[in-house]
Short mmCIF file of C-alpha atoms (C1' of nucleotides) and ligand atoms in Angstrom, two decimals:
data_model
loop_
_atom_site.label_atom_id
_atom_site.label_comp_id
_atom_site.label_asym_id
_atom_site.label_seq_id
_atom_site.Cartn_x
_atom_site.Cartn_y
_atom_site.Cartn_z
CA UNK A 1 0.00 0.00 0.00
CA UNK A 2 1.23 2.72 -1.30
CA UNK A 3 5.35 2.44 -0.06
CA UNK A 4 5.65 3.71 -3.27
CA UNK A 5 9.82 4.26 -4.07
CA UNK A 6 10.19 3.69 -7.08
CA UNK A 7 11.68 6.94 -8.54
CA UNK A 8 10.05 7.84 -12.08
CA UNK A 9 11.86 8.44 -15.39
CA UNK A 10 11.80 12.56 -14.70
CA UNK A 11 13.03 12.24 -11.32
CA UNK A 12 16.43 13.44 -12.79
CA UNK A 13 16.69 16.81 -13.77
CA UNK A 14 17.60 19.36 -10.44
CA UNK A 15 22.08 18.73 -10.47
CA UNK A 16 21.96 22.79 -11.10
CA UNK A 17 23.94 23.21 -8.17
CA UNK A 18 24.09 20.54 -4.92
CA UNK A 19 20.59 21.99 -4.10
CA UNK A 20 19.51 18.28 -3.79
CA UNK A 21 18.02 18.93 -0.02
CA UNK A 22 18.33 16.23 2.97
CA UNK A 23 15.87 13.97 0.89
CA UNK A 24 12.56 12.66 2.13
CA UNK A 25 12.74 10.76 5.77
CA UNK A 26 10.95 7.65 5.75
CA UNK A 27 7.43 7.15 5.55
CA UNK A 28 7.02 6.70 9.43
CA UNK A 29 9.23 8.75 10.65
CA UNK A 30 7.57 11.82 8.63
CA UNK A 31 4.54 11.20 9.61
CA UNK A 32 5.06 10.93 13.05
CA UNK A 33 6.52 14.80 12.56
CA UNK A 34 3.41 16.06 11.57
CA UNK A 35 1.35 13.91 14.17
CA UNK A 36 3.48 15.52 16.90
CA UNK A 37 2.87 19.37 15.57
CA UNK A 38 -1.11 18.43 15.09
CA UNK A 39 -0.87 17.08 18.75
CA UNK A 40 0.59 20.43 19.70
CA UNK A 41 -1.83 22.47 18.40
CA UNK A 42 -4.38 20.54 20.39
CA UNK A 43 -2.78 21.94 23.82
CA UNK A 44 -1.16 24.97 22.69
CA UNK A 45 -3.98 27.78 23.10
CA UNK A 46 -5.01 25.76 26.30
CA UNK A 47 -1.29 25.69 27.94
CA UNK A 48 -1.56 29.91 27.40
CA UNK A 49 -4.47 30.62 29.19
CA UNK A 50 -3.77 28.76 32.03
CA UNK A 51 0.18 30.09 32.02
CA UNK A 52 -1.53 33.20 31.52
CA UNK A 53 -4.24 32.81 34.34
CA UNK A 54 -1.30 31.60 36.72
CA UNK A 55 0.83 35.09 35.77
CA UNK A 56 -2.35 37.13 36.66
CA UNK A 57 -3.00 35.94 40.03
CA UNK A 58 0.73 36.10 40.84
CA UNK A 59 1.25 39.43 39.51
CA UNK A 60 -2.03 41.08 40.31
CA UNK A 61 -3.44 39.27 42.70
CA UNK A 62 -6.57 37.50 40.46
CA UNK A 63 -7.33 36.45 37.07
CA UNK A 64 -10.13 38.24 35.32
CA UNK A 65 -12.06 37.56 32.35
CA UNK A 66 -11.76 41.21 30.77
CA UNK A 67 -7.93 41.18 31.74
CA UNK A 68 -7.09 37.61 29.98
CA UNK A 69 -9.62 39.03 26.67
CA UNK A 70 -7.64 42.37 26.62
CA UNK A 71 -4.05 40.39 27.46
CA UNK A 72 -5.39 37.60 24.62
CA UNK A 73 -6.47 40.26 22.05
CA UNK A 74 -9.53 38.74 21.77
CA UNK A 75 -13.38 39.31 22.35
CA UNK A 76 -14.87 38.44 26.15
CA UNK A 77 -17.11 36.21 24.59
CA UNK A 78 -14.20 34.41 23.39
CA UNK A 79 -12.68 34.34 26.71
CA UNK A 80 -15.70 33.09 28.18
CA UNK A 81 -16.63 30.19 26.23
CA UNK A 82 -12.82 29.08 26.61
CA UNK A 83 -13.22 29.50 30.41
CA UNK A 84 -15.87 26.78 30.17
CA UNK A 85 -13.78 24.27 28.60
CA UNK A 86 -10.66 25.01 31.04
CA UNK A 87 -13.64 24.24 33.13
CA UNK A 88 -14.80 21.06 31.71
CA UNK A 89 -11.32 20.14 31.76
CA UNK A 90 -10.91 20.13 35.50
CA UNK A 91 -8.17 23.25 35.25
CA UNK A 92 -9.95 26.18 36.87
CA UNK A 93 -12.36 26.64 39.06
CA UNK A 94 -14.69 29.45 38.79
CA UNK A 95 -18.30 31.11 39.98
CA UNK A 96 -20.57 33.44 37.48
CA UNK A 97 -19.15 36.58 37.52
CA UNK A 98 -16.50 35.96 39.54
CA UNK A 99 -12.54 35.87 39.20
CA UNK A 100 -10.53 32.67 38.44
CA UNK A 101 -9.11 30.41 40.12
CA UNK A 102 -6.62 27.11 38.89
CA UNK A 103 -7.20 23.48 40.23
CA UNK A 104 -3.70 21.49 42.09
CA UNK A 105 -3.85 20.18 38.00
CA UNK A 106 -4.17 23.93 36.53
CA UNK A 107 -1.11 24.95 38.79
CA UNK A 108 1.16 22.27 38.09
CA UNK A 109 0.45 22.97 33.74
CA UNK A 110 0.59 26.39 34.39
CA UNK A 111 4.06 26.02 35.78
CA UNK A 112 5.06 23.56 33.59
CA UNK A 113 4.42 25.87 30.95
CA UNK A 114 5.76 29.23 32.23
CA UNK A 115 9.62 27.18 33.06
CA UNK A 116 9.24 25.85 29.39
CA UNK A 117 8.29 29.89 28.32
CA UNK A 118 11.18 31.33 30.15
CA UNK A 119 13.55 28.99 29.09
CA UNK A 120 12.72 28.94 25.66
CA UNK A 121 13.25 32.91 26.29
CA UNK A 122 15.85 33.25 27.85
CA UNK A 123 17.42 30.87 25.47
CA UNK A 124 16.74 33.38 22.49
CA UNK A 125 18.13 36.49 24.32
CA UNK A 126 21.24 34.37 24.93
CA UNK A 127 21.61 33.54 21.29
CA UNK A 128 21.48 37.14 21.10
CA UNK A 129 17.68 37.57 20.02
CA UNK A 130 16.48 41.40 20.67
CA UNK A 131 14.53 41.06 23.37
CA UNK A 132 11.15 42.26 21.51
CA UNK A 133 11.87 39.34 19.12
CA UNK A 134 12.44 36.64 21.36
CA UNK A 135 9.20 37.60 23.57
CA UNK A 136 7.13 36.95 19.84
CA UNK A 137 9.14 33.98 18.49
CA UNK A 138 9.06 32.48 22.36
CA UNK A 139 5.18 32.40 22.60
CA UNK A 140 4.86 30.06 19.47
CA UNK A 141 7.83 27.97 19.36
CA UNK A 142 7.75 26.65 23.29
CA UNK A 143 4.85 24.52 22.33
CA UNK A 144 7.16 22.83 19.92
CA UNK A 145 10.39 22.68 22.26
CA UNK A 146 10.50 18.95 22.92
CA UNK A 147 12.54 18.01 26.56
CA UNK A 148 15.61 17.01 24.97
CA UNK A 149 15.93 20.20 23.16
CA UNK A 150 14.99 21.74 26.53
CA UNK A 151 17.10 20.73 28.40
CA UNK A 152 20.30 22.03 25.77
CA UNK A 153 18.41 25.41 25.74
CA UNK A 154 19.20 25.57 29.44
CA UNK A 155 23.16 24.28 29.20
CA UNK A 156 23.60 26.99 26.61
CA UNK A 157 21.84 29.80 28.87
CA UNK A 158 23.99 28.50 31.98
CA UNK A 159 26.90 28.58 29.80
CA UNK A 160 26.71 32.14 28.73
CA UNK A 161 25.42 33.27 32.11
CA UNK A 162 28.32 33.32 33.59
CA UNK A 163 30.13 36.41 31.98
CA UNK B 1 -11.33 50.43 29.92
CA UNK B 2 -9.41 48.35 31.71
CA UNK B 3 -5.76 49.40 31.68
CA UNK B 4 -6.86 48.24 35.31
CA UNK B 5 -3.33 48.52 36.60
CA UNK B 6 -4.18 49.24 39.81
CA UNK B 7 -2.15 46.10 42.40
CA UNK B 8 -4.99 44.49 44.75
CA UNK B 9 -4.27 43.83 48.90
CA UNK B 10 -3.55 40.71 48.04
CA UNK B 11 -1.57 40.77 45.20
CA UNK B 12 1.75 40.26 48.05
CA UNK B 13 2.44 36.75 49.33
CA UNK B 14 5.19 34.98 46.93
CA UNK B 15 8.51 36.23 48.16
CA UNK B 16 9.36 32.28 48.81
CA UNK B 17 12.41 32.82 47.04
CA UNK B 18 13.37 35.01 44.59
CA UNK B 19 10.38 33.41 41.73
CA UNK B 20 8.41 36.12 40.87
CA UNK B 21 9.08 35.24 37.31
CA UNK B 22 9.53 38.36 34.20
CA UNK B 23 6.69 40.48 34.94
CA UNK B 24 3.76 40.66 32.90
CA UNK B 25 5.06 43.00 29.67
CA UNK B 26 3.03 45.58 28.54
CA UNK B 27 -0.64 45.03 27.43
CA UNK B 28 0.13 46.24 23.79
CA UNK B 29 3.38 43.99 23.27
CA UNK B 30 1.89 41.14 24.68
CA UNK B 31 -1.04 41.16 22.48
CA UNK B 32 1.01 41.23 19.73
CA UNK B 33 2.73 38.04 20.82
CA UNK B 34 -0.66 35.93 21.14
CA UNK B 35 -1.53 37.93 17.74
CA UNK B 36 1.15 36.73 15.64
CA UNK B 37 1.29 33.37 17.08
CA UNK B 38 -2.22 32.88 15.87
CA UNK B 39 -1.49 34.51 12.46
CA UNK B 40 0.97 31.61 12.24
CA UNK B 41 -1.81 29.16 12.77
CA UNK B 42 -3.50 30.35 9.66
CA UNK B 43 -0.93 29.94 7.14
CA UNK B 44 1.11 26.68 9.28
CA UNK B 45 -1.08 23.67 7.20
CA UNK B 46 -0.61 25.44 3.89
CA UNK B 47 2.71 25.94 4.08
CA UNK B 48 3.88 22.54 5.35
CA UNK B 49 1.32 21.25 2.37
CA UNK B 50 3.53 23.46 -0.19
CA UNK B 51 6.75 22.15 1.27
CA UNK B 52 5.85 18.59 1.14
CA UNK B 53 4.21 19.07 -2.66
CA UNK B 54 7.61 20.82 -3.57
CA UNK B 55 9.48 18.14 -1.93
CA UNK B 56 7.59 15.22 -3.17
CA UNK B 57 7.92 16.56 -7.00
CA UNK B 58 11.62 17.45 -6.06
CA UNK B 59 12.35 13.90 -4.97
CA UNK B 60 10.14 11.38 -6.51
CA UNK B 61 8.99 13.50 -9.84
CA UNK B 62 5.40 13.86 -8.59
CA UNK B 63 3.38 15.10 -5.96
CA UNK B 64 0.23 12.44 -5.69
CA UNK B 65 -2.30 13.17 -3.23
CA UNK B 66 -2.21 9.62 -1.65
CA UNK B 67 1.47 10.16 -1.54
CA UNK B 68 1.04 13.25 0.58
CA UNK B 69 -1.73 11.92 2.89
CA UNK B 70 0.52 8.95 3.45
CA UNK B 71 3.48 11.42 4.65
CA UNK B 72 1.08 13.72 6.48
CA UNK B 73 -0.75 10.52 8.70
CA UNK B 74 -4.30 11.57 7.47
CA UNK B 75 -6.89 10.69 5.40
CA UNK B 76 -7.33 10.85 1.68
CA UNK B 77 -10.77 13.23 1.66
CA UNK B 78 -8.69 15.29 4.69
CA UNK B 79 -5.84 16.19 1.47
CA UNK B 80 -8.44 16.02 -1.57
CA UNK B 81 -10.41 19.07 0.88
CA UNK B 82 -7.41 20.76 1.28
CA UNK B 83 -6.18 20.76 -2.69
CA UNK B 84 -9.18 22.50 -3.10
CA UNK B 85 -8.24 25.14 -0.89
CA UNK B 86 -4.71 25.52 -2.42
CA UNK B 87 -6.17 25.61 -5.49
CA UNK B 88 -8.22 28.56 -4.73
CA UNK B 89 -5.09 30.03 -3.30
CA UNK B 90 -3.72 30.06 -6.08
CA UNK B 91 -0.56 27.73 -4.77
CA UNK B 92 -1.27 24.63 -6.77
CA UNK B 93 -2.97 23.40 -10.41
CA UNK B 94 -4.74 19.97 -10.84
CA UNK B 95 -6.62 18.22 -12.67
CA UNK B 96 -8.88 15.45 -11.29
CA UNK B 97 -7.21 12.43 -10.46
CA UNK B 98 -4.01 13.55 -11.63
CA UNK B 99 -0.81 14.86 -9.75
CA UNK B 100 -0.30 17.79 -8.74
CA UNK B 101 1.95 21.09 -9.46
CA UNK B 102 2.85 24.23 -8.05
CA UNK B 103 2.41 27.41 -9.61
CA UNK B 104 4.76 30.34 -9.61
CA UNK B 105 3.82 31.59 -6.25
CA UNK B 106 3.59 28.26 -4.95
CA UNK B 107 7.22 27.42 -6.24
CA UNK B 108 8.05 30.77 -4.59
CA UNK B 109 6.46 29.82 -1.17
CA UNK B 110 7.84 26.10 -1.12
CA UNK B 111 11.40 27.14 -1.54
CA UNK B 112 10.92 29.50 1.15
CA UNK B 113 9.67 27.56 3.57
CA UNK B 114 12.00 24.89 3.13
CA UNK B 115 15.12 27.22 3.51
CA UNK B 116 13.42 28.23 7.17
CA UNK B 117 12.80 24.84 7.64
CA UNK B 118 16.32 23.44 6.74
CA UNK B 119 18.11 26.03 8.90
CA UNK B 120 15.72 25.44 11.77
CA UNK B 121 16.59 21.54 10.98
CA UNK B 122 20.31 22.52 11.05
CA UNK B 123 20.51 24.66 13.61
CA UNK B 124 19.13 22.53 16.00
CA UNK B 125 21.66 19.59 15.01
CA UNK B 126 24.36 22.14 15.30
CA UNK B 127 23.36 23.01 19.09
CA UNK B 128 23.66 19.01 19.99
CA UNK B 129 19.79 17.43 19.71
CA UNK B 130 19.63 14.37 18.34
CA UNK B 131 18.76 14.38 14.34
CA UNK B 132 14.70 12.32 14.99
CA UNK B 133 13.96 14.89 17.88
CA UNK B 134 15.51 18.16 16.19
CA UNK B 135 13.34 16.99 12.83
CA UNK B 136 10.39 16.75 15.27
CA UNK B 137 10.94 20.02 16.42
CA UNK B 138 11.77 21.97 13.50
CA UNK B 139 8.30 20.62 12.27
CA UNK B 140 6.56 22.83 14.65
CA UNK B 141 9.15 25.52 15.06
CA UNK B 142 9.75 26.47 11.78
CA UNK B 143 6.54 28.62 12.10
CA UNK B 144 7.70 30.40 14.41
CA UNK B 145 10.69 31.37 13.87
CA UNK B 146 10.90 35.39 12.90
CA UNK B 147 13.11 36.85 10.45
CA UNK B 148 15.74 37.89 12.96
CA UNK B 149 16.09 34.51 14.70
CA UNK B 150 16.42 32.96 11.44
CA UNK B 151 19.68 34.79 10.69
CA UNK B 152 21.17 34.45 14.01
CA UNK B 153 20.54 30.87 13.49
CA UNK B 154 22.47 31.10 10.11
CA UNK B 155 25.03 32.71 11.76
CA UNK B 156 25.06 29.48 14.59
CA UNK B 157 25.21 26.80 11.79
CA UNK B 158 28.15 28.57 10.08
CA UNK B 159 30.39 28.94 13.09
CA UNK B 160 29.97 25.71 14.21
CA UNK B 161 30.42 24.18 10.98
CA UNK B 162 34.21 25.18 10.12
CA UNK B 163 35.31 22.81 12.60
"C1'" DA C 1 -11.34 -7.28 -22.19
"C1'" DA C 2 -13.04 -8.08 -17.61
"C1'" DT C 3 -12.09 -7.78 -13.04
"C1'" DA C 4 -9.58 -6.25 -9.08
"C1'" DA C 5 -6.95 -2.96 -6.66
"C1'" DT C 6 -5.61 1.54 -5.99
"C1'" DT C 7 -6.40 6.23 -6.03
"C1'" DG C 8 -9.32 10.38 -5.91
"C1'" DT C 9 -13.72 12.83 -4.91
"C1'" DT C 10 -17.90 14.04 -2.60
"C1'" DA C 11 -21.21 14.38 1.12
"C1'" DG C 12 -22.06 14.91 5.66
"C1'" DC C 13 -20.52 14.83 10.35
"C1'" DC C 14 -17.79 16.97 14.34
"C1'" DA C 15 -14.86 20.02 17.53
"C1'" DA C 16 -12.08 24.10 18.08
"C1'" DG C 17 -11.62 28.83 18.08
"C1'" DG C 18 -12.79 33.06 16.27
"C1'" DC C 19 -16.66 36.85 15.86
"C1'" DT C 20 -21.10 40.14 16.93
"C1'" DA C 21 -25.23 41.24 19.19
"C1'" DA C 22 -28.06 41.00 23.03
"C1'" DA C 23 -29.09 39.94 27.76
"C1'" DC C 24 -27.71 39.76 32.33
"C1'" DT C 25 -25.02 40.83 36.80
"C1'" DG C 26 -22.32 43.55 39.85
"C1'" DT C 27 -20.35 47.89 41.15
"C1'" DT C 28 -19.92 52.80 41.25
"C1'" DT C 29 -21.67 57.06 41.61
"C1'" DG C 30 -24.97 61.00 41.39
"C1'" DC D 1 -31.22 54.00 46.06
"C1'" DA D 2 -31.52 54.40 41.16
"C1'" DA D 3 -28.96 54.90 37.10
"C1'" DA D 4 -25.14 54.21 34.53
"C1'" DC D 5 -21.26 51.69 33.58
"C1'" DA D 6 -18.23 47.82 33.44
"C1'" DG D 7 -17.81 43.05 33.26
"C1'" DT D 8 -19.78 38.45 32.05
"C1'" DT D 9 -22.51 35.23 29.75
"C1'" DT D 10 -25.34 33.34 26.07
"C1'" DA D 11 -26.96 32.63 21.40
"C1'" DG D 12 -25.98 32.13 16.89
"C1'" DC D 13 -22.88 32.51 13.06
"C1'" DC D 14 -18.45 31.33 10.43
"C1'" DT D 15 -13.99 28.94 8.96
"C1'" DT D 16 -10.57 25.44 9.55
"C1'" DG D 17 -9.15 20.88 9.69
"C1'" DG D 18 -10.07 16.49 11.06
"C1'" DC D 19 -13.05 12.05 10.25
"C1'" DT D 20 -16.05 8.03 7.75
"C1'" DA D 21 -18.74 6.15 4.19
"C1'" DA D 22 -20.09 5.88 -0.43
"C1'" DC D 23 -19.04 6.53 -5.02
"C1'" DA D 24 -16.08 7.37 -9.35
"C1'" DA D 25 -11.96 7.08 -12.09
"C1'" DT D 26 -7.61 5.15 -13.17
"C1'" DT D 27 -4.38 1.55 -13.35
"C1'" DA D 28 -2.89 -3.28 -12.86
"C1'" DT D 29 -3.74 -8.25 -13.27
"C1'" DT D 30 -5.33 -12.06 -15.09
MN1 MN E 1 3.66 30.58 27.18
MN1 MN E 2 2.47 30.28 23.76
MN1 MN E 3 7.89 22.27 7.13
MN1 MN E 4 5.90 22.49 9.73
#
DNA sequence: AATAATTGTTAGCCAAGGCTAAACTGTTTG
DNA sequence: CAAACAGTTTAGCCTTGGCTAACAATTATT
């Protein structure tokens, strides 16, 4: 089914210059790439509202609605409806009309995520990322940072911490 | 309308130790974070479909679509729905139950992307992760990755490729 | 050439994540 | 304390990107 490798007659062509590429990775391996960003995407949105709940209440004092919409760039409505599924999902806790608050299993993503977030950071201002920059490119790639990769980011930053 | 930066009584607590993380940035910049993450969302799929295309007609002479939903890890009507939508984009030509090609802006978009993705790919080899997780993570990354980075990684590869 | 296998398309379903408009609640203030 | 205002929720709409099942076209086998 469809392990199709057999290279056609006009697969030739492209020796211009060694622009060849890394060729194809097998079949399996490939897919499992894309499987792993599609599983991302799942989580991603989630994993920033709760980080983003979790930096509210610990640098004001409580997470509201309005303050996650304006933070989010996004309508209250939107904000609300999403509230209900962090909800559903047994993250945060929360009475009509009231501020939020996270479950023990909230807390523990929401710190997950904000040590992935900083490292991933502080990772690009050590690579010598303007700061601006790194803040943007931080937000999306640390739901694609995988532990291994992790874990360099943080010998590299310990590396050119001192001096 | 809520530029509410006023700190509540009980916004004190957490001086533990010294984790009281970055502060929040500035309403406006971090917007533009969330803002730009999810304009990456909207053009993510189509680019990685481009890539592949360009890659599969690169490599094997064709792009077919069972070809690419093989790769991808998802279902036939999932790609034959989506060549629809490149189509109207403008970023591929087909005719029914034939292979597919790119057009001009297509081309254009496929070779860009897989630059960005080949110096993610390559940068991430060149700080130490292992070649299946760095092409996992370039996968996801690549989106992500702003201008700026994406020279600085450039700049990475070369130094740590003369030796 | 007839049949079988593979490949491609279409229809219809679903969940996620946006939006606007309208209704409702809570708080501030005249 | 009654309005007015600010914050929250709900209802209903839309697009994207998955899926399965049924059907159609092409290609391979006998
Ligand atoms: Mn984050
Ligand atoms: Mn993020
Ligand atoms: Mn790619
Ligand atoms: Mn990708």
């Amino acid at each position: 089914m469809s392990d199709n490798d057999q290279s056609l007659p006009n697969a030739a062509a492209s020796m211009s210059n060694s622009n060849c590429g890394d060729a194809l990775p097998p079949v399996g391996q490939h897919t499992r790439q894309y499987e792993t960003v599609r599983n991302a995407h799942e989580t991603e949105l989630i994993e920033d509202y709760v980080e983003l709940i979790g930096d509210l209440i610990r640098h004001r004092g409580e997470a509201r609605a309005a303050d996650i919409a304006n933070r989010m760039g996004v309508s209250q409505a939107t904000v609300s409806k999403m509230i209900r599924r962090l909800n559903e999902l047994g993250l945060v806790t929360s009475k009509p009309y009231r501020s939020l608050f996270l479950t023990e299993e909230g807390q523990k993503m929401a710190e997950i995520s904000r040590t992935r977030h900083d490292i991933v950071l502080h990772f690009l201002r050590a690579l010598g990322v303007n700061d601006n920059t790194a803040r943007i490119d931080a937000e999306g790639m640390e739901h694609h940072v995988s532990d291994e990769t992790l874990t360099i980011m943080q010998r590299f930053i310990d590396q050119h911490a001192k001096r």
